[in-house]
Short mmCIF file of C-alpha atoms in Angstrom, two decimals:
data_model
loop_
_atom_site.label_atom_id
_atom_site.label_comp_id
_atom_site.label_asym_id
_atom_site.label_seq_id
_atom_site.Cartn_x
_atom_site.Cartn_y
_atom_site.Cartn_z
CA UNK A 1 67.70 88.11 90.04
CA UNK A 2 69.63 91.26 89.12
CA UNK A 3 73.40 91.58 89.56
CA UNK A 4 72.89 93.88 92.53
CA UNK A 5 70.53 91.39 94.18
CA UNK A 6 73.04 88.59 93.59
CA UNK A 7 75.80 90.62 95.23
CA UNK A 8 73.62 91.47 98.23
CA UNK A 9 72.69 87.80 98.62
CA UNK A 10 76.35 86.77 98.51
CA UNK A 11 77.36 89.25 101.19
CA UNK A 12 74.44 88.33 103.40
CA UNK A 13 75.26 84.62 103.28
CA UNK A 14 78.96 84.20 102.54
CA UNK A 15 80.97 87.25 103.59
CA UNK A 16 81.67 88.39 107.14
CA UNK A 17 81.39 92.16 106.78
CA UNK A 18 83.62 94.18 109.14
CA UNK A 19 82.70 97.70 110.20
CA UNK A 20 86.18 99.17 110.67
CA UNK A 21 85.01 102.38 112.36
CA UNK A 22 81.96 102.25 114.59
CA UNK A 23 81.63 104.14 117.86
CA UNK A 24 81.01 103.95 121.54
CA UNK A 25 79.32 107.10 122.81
CA UNK A 26 80.39 106.66 126.39
CA UNK A 27 78.70 108.38 129.33
CA UNK A 28 80.21 110.38 132.14
CA UNK A 29 79.23 107.77 134.71
CA UNK A 30 81.31 105.15 132.89
CA UNK A 31 84.42 107.11 133.73
CA UNK A 32 83.25 107.77 137.27
CA UNK A 33 82.92 104.08 138.04
CA UNK A 34 86.48 103.21 137.00
CA UNK A 35 88.37 106.43 137.72
CA UNK A 36 91.22 106.37 140.27
CA UNK A 37 89.84 107.56 143.61
CA UNK A 38 92.22 110.53 143.83
CA UNK A 39 90.74 112.05 140.65
CA UNK A 40 87.37 113.56 139.81
CA UNK A 41 85.65 113.80 136.44
CA UNK A 42 86.24 116.96 134.45
CA UNK A 43 83.78 119.70 135.35
CA UNK A 44 80.50 119.61 133.41
CA UNK A 45 78.53 122.73 132.49
CA UNK A 46 75.00 122.73 131.15
CA UNK A 47 73.11 125.02 128.83
CA UNK A 48 70.00 125.52 130.98
CA UNK A 49 67.79 126.42 128.00
CA UNK A 50 68.49 123.29 125.95
CA UNK A 51 69.94 120.84 128.48
CA UNK A 52 73.12 120.45 126.43
CA UNK A 53 76.21 119.52 128.46
CA UNK A 54 79.90 120.22 127.96
CA UNK A 55 83.13 119.03 129.54
CA UNK A 56 85.50 121.70 130.80
CA UNK A 57 89.06 120.65 129.97
CA UNK A 58 91.74 123.09 131.10
CA UNK A 59 89.32 126.00 130.64
CA UNK A 60 88.08 124.83 127.23
CA UNK A 61 84.52 123.66 126.59
CA UNK A 62 84.39 120.27 124.85
CA UNK A 63 82.77 120.32 122.41
CA UNK A 64 82.95 124.04 121.73
CA UNK A 65 79.56 125.77 121.74
CA UNK A 66 77.85 127.35 118.75
CA UNK A 67 79.33 130.65 117.52
CA UNK A 68 82.62 130.00 119.29
CA UNK A 69 85.71 129.69 117.07
CA UNK A 70 85.55 126.24 115.54
CA UNK A 71 82.17 125.41 117.13
CA UNK A 72 81.01 121.90 117.93
CA UNK A 73 77.64 120.15 117.54
CA UNK A 74 74.53 121.67 119.12
CA UNK A 75 73.82 118.51 121.14
CA UNK A 76 77.08 118.73 123.08
CA UNK A 77 77.70 115.68 125.28
CA UNK A 78 74.21 114.18 125.07
CA UNK A 79 74.95 110.44 125.01
CA UNK A 80 71.76 108.97 123.67
CA UNK A 81 69.95 108.77 120.37
CA UNK A 82 67.13 111.14 121.32
CA UNK A 83 68.02 114.57 122.65
CA UNK A 84 65.56 115.82 125.33
CA UNK A 85 64.96 119.04 123.37
CA UNK A 86 66.00 118.39 119.75
CA UNK A 87 64.46 114.95 119.35
CA UNK A 88 66.05 112.21 117.24
CA UNK A 89 69.69 113.06 116.52
CA UNK A 90 70.90 109.68 115.29
CA UNK A 91 70.13 108.06 111.94
CA UNK A 92 68.41 110.87 110.06
CA UNK A 93 67.05 108.31 107.60
CA UNK A 94 64.01 106.10 107.98
CA UNK A 95 65.41 103.27 110.11
CA UNK A 96 65.78 103.78 113.86
CA UNK A 97 68.47 101.91 115.86
CA UNK A 98 67.43 99.08 118.15
CA UNK A 99 70.02 99.94 120.81
CA UNK A 100 68.99 102.40 123.51
CA UNK A 101 72.04 104.53 122.91
CA UNK A 102 75.56 104.48 121.48
CA UNK A 103 77.25 103.18 124.64
CA UNK A 104 78.00 99.54 125.43
CA UNK A 105 75.23 99.38 128.03
CA UNK A 106 72.87 97.74 125.54
CA UNK A 107 75.03 95.11 123.84
CA UNK A 108 72.01 93.08 122.74
CA UNK A 109 70.47 96.10 121.02
CA UNK A 110 73.77 96.85 119.29
CA UNK A 111 74.06 93.26 118.08
CA UNK A 112 70.52 93.45 116.71
CA UNK A 113 71.50 96.60 114.83
CA UNK A 114 74.56 94.82 113.46
CA UNK A 115 72.35 91.98 112.23
CA UNK A 116 70.00 94.46 110.56
CA UNK A 117 72.97 96.20 108.97
CA UNK A 118 74.54 92.99 107.69
CA UNK A 119 77.66 93.58 109.81
CA UNK A 120 79.36 90.52 111.29
CA UNK A 121 81.97 92.39 113.32
CA UNK A 122 82.24 95.94 114.62
CA UNK A 123 85.43 97.70 115.65
CA UNK A 124 84.46 100.46 118.05
CA UNK A 125 86.27 103.74 118.66
CA UNK A 126 85.63 106.16 121.54
CA UNK A 127 83.92 109.53 121.46
CA UNK A 128 84.59 111.43 124.70
CA UNK A 129 87.95 109.73 125.17
CA UNK A 130 89.45 111.38 122.08
CA UNK A 131 89.58 114.92 123.59
CA UNK A 132 91.44 113.50 126.61
CA UNK A 133 94.47 114.33 124.46
CA UNK A 134 93.89 118.01 125.36
CA UNK A 135 94.37 117.56 129.14
CA UNK A 136 97.68 119.03 130.30
CA UNK A 137 98.02 116.82 133.37
CA UNK A 138 99.41 113.60 131.89
CA UNK A 139 98.69 111.52 135.01
CA UNK A 140 95.08 112.68 135.06
CA UNK A 141 94.78 111.89 131.34
CA UNK A 142 96.25 108.44 131.98
CA UNK A 143 93.66 107.81 134.70
CA UNK A 144 90.80 108.75 132.36
CA UNK A 145 92.25 106.52 129.63
CA UNK A 146 92.46 103.60 132.05
CA UNK A 147 88.87 104.22 133.16
CA UNK A 148 87.59 104.19 129.59
CA UNK A 149 89.63 101.11 128.69
CA UNK A 150 88.44 99.17 131.73
CA UNK A 151 84.80 100.02 131.03
CA UNK A 152 85.11 98.77 127.46
CA UNK A 153 87.04 95.64 128.42
CA UNK A 154 84.48 94.69 131.07
CA UNK A 155 81.60 95.18 128.64
CA UNK A 156 83.24 93.11 125.90
CA UNK A 157 83.98 90.07 128.03
CA UNK A 158 82.72 87.03 126.07
CA UNK A 159 81.47 89.23 123.19
CA UNK A 160 82.93 87.82 119.97
CA UNK A 161 81.47 90.21 117.39
CA UNK A 162 82.56 93.54 118.86
CA UNK A 163 86.22 94.52 119.04
CA UNK A 164 87.66 97.74 120.43
CA UNK A 165 90.37 100.27 119.81
CA UNK A 166 91.64 101.39 123.20
CA UNK A 167 93.15 104.76 124.13
CA UNK A 168 96.53 105.85 125.52
CA UNK A 169 97.66 109.13 127.18
CA UNK A 170 99.96 110.62 124.55
CA UNK A 171 100.69 113.65 126.75
CA UNK A 172 103.45 111.47 128.20
CA UNK A 173 105.03 108.99 125.81
CA UNK A 174 106.21 106.76 128.65
CA UNK A 175 102.71 106.54 130.13
CA UNK A 176 101.28 105.92 126.64
CA UNK A 177 103.66 103.01 126.10
CA UNK A 178 102.75 101.56 129.51
CA UNK A 179 99.05 101.65 128.62
CA UNK A 180 99.82 100.27 125.18
CA UNK A 181 101.34 97.17 126.76
CA UNK A 182 98.34 96.81 129.07
CA UNK A 183 95.52 97.04 126.51
CA UNK A 184 96.88 94.42 124.11
CA UNK A 185 95.60 91.87 126.64
CA UNK A 186 92.17 93.44 127.18
CA UNK A 187 88.90 91.84 126.13
CA UNK A 188 87.99 92.47 122.53
CA UNK A 189 91.31 94.16 121.72
CA UNK A 190 91.68 95.26 118.09
CA UNK A 191 94.23 98.09 118.35
CA UNK A 192 94.37 101.65 119.62
CA UNK A 193 92.73 104.89 118.56
CA UNK A 194 94.60 108.17 118.77
CA UNK A 195 93.70 111.75 117.83
CA UNK A 196 95.68 113.67 115.20
CA UNK A 197 96.84 116.26 117.75
CA UNK A 198 97.92 116.31 121.39
CA UNK A 199 98.40 119.10 123.91
CA UNK A 200 101.92 120.48 123.74
CA UNK A 201 104.08 123.45 124.64
CA UNK A 202 103.19 125.76 121.79
CA UNK A 203 104.73 123.93 118.83
CA UNK A 204 101.64 124.30 116.66
CA UNK A 205 98.77 126.78 116.85
CA UNK A 206 97.28 126.97 120.35
CA UNK A 207 99.84 124.88 122.20
CA UNK A 208 99.36 121.60 120.37
CA UNK A 209 101.48 119.22 118.35
CA UNK A 210 100.59 116.53 115.86
CA UNK A 211 101.20 112.85 116.53
CA UNK A 212 103.89 113.05 113.81
CA UNK A 213 105.99 115.30 116.05
CA UNK A 214 109.52 113.88 116.64
CA UNK A 215 108.76 113.61 120.37
CA UNK A 216 106.47 110.66 119.55
CA UNK A 217 109.22 108.62 117.93
CA UNK A 218 109.51 106.18 120.90
CA UNK A 219 105.76 105.65 120.78
CA UNK A 220 105.76 104.78 117.08
CA UNK A 221 108.79 102.54 117.59
CA UNK A 222 106.87 100.56 120.23
CA UNK A 223 103.75 100.44 118.05
CA UNK A 224 105.84 98.90 115.29
CA UNK A 225 107.53 96.46 117.67
CA UNK A 226 104.19 95.21 119.06
CA UNK A 227 102.48 95.26 115.64
CA UNK A 228 99.63 97.36 117.04
CA UNK A 229 97.11 98.68 114.47
CA UNK A 230 96.61 102.42 115.04
CA UNK A 231 93.42 104.20 114.04
CA UNK A 232 93.92 107.95 113.74
CA UNK A 233 90.53 109.48 114.38
CA UNK A 234 89.73 113.14 113.86
CA UNK A 235 87.02 114.91 115.83
CA UNK A 236 85.52 118.38 115.43
CA UNK A 237 85.72 118.84 119.22
CA UNK A 238 89.50 119.06 119.02
CA UNK A 239 91.06 122.55 118.73
CA UNK A 240 92.54 122.00 115.29
CA UNK A 241 94.09 125.34 114.26
CA UNK A 242 92.47 125.32 110.83
CA UNK A 243 88.91 124.93 112.16
CA UNK A 244 89.39 127.71 114.72
CA UNK A 245 89.41 130.18 111.81
CA UNK A 246 85.61 130.06 111.48
CA UNK A 247 82.54 130.33 113.71
CA UNK A 248 80.12 128.07 111.86
CA UNK A 249 79.77 124.38 112.60
CA UNK A 250 79.55 123.89 108.84
CA UNK A 251 83.16 125.04 108.60
CA UNK A 252 84.19 122.69 111.40
CA UNK A 253 82.64 119.76 109.58
CA UNK A 254 84.24 120.62 106.23
CA UNK A 255 87.70 121.38 107.62
CA UNK A 256 88.03 118.82 110.41
CA UNK A 257 88.41 115.50 108.66
CA UNK A 258 89.93 115.31 105.18
CA UNK A 259 92.20 118.34 105.60
CA UNK A 260 93.46 116.95 108.90
CA UNK A 261 94.30 113.62 107.29
CA UNK A 262 96.16 115.30 104.44
CA UNK A 263 98.26 117.28 106.90
CA UNK A 264 98.96 114.35 109.17
CA UNK A 265 99.84 111.88 106.44
CA UNK A 266 102.14 114.44 104.84
CA UNK A 267 104.01 114.73 108.14
CA UNK A 268 104.10 111.01 108.99
CA UNK A 269 105.65 110.21 105.62
CA UNK A 270 107.87 113.28 105.54
CA UNK A 271 109.28 112.60 109.02
CA UNK A 272 110.25 109.08 107.94
CA UNK A 273 108.18 107.06 110.41
CA UNK A 274 107.29 104.39 107.87
CA UNK A 275 110.94 104.17 106.80
CA UNK A 276 112.27 103.70 110.33
CA UNK A 277 109.44 101.46 111.53
CA UNK A 278 108.04 99.51 108.56
CA UNK A 279 105.58 97.54 110.72
CA UNK A 280 103.50 100.65 111.46
CA UNK A 281 99.94 100.37 110.20
CA UNK A 282 97.63 103.37 110.45
CA UNK A 283 93.98 103.67 109.52
CA UNK A 284 92.83 107.20 108.73
CA UNK A 285 89.21 107.18 109.90
CA UNK A 286 86.19 109.47 109.76
CA UNK A 287 87.30 111.36 106.65
CA UNK A 288 86.16 109.09 103.84
CA UNK A 289 88.56 108.42 100.98
CA UNK A 290 87.79 110.92 98.23
CA UNK A 291 90.58 113.27 99.37
CA UNK A 292 93.25 110.63 98.84
CA UNK A 293 93.86 110.78 95.05
CA UNK A 294 94.25 114.56 95.12
CA UNK A 295 96.62 114.44 98.08
CA UNK A 296 98.80 111.72 96.53
CA UNK A 297 99.02 113.58 93.22
CA UNK A 298 99.92 116.90 94.80
CA UNK A 299 102.40 115.48 97.32
CA UNK A 300 104.13 113.42 94.62
CA UNK A 301 104.37 116.44 92.36
CA UNK A 302 106.46 118.27 94.95
CA UNK A 303 109.22 115.68 94.62
CA UNK A 304 110.16 117.42 91.35
CA UNK A 305 109.91 120.99 92.59
CA UNK A 306 113.03 123.01 91.60
CA UNK A 307 113.50 124.54 95.06
CA UNK A 308 113.56 121.12 96.69
CA UNK A 309 116.10 119.91 94.14
CA UNK A 310 118.28 123.01 94.64
CA UNK A 311 118.16 122.60 98.42
CA UNK A 312 119.48 119.06 98.06
CA UNK A 313 122.12 119.75 95.40
CA UNK A 314 123.57 123.02 96.69
CA UNK A 315 122.78 123.04 100.42
CA UNK A 316 122.86 119.33 101.19
CA UNK A 317 119.30 119.45 102.56
CA UNK A 318 117.28 116.45 101.44
CA UNK A 319 113.62 116.94 102.35
CA UNK A 320 112.30 113.99 100.38
CA UNK A 321 111.16 110.70 101.93
CA UNK A 322 112.75 107.50 100.65
CA UNK A 323 109.72 106.60 98.54
CA UNK A 324 106.73 108.16 96.83
CA UNK A 325 103.51 108.50 98.87
CA UNK A 326 101.74 105.88 96.76
CA UNK A 327 104.44 103.34 97.60
CA UNK A 328 103.74 103.64 101.32
CA UNK A 329 100.09 102.82 100.70
CA UNK A 330 100.94 99.87 98.48
CA UNK A 331 103.40 98.56 101.08
CA UNK A 332 100.55 98.23 103.60
CA UNK A 333 101.44 101.05 106.00
CA UNK A 334 98.36 103.20 105.35
CA UNK A 335 94.66 102.32 105.25
CA UNK A 336 91.72 104.65 104.62
CA UNK A 337 88.06 104.25 105.58
CA UNK A 338 85.36 104.26 102.91
CA UNK A 339 81.76 105.28 103.49
CA UNK A 340 78.62 104.04 101.77
CA UNK A 341 77.83 107.08 99.63
CA UNK A 342 81.26 107.79 98.14
CA UNK A 343 81.41 108.28 94.34
CA UNK A 344 81.98 105.02 92.50
CA UNK A 345 84.21 106.63 89.88
CA UNK A 346 86.67 107.86 92.54
CA UNK A 347 86.76 104.47 94.24
CA UNK A 348 87.24 102.81 90.88
CA UNK A 349 90.11 105.19 90.07
CA UNK A 350 91.86 104.30 93.34
CA UNK A 351 91.35 100.58 92.75
CA UNK A 352 92.04 100.30 89.00
CA UNK A 353 94.42 103.19 88.29
CA UNK A 354 96.25 103.71 91.56
CA UNK A 355 96.29 100.07 92.64
CA UNK A 356 95.38 100.68 96.30
CA UNK A 357 92.15 98.71 96.52
CA UNK A 358 93.76 96.59 99.24
CA UNK A 359 94.06 99.65 101.52
CA UNK A 360 90.39 100.66 101.65
CA UNK A 361 88.16 99.54 104.53
CA UNK A 362 84.44 99.99 105.15
CA UNK A 363 83.05 102.15 107.96
CA UNK A 364 79.49 102.95 109.08
CA UNK A 365 80.18 105.46 111.91
CA UNK A 366 77.57 103.58 113.95
CA UNK A 367 76.76 105.52 117.11
CA UNK A 368 77.14 108.97 115.55
CA UNK A 369 74.66 111.09 113.60
CA UNK A 370 75.94 109.96 110.21
CA UNK A 371 75.18 106.30 110.82
CA UNK A 372 72.67 104.58 108.54
CA UNK A 373 71.21 101.19 109.43
CA UNK A 374 71.18 100.29 105.73
CA UNK A 375 74.83 101.27 105.17
CA UNK A 376 76.07 97.86 103.97
CA UNK A 377 73.07 97.36 101.71
CA UNK A 378 73.50 100.87 100.32
CA UNK A 379 77.21 100.36 99.74
CA UNK A 380 76.69 97.12 97.82
CA UNK A 381 73.93 98.72 95.77
CA UNK A 382 75.81 101.95 95.09
CA UNK A 383 79.17 100.31 94.38
CA UNK A 384 78.10 97.15 92.54
CA UNK A 385 80.09 98.31 89.50
CA UNK A 386 83.29 97.70 91.45
CA UNK A 387 82.63 93.96 91.26
CA UNK A 388 82.59 91.17 93.82
CA UNK A 389 86.35 91.02 94.45
CA UNK A 390 86.71 94.73 95.25
CA UNK A 391 83.59 94.73 97.40
CA UNK A 392 84.88 91.72 99.30
CA UNK A 393 88.21 93.45 99.91
CA UNK A 394 86.65 96.68 101.16
CA UNK A 395 83.87 95.12 103.22
CA UNK A 396 85.90 92.36 104.83
CA UNK A 397 89.37 91.22 103.79
CA UNK A 398 91.23 94.53 104.09
CA UNK A 399 89.99 95.07 107.64
CA UNK A 400 90.99 91.53 108.58
CA UNK A 401 94.49 92.30 107.35
CA UNK A 402 94.72 95.66 109.09
CA UNK A 403 93.44 94.44 112.46
CA UNK A 404 95.24 91.07 112.31
CA UNK A 405 91.94 89.20 112.66
CA UNK A 406 92.17 85.44 112.04
CA UNK A 407 88.54 84.32 111.78
#
């Protein structure tokens, strides 16, 4: 038996693999069932030629259509694995999912897929619920969040192997904190998922602000107090200012994820959130991890920039955080998701040279186009050079630590 075969056998038999970022692709009717009676669903428009649907949120199509600034995917809001016009849109490789779709309406099919993948536990994040952050009416947003959360909680009753990140209406910090207190008692609770940006009053770009804005300080304080794991999840459907510069979906894909995480992490550290609230734990999901070494190097280099030193010495303006970026990762504040196909040499550099192997977690993106049924097998095969200990950390132990799991 080869070393790779031995590793695969070990993980199949001994290790409980955790998928730290899978997805629910919820349907419009899920919201309708649980929505407060005084509210209606957002308007839906349909492309009559292709049957693709979009939400209308405060005059904005979600996701944005092709050729619009920062366009979204061609399939729009189609919530199943086979589009009526485009055919199979999930798992572009050879293995087809067992579940009917990416929702929680076919739990048994999802569990069969998890068994095929070698995943013991899945932590699921929303899809449609992420753009709720763009709704100006905070009470309406709160109602949609409650509807999503109740749907998920009902579906996960008595389900041990699927945990969920719930959503909160960050348009109003008070309402977000109220929902935060509610969801910690929901079925299958793992933590919460938030977007990188929220509708605002014009602070950034097209009337948005990042979740590192000072107005969110009470929210982060409560997150720290309750020890709630927070997954920050980017999405190309959000009107990120940097993706609105182009009209190709290719650009949206390239500029949505890693660049967003670099910006957000720069602000979270720079604004001192981890200094004031050391219990904060964030997982930066959907962007992979290969951006991290570059970002840490470049951010750290600025600590020695002459202009920053002059500002401190002569003007009394200290722009520097209390610690270097790498120290915040090593202290356990920041986790980053790792995908199956990432270059081994970059992962090895982060583990051996940077010493942050304990901050990397495994993600399959199950439910979205990028998912691969053989993701765990591929990861073990592709990354066997990392060795058993590192693989065990990434595939299981680090996620247990982040999500406070005790199995």
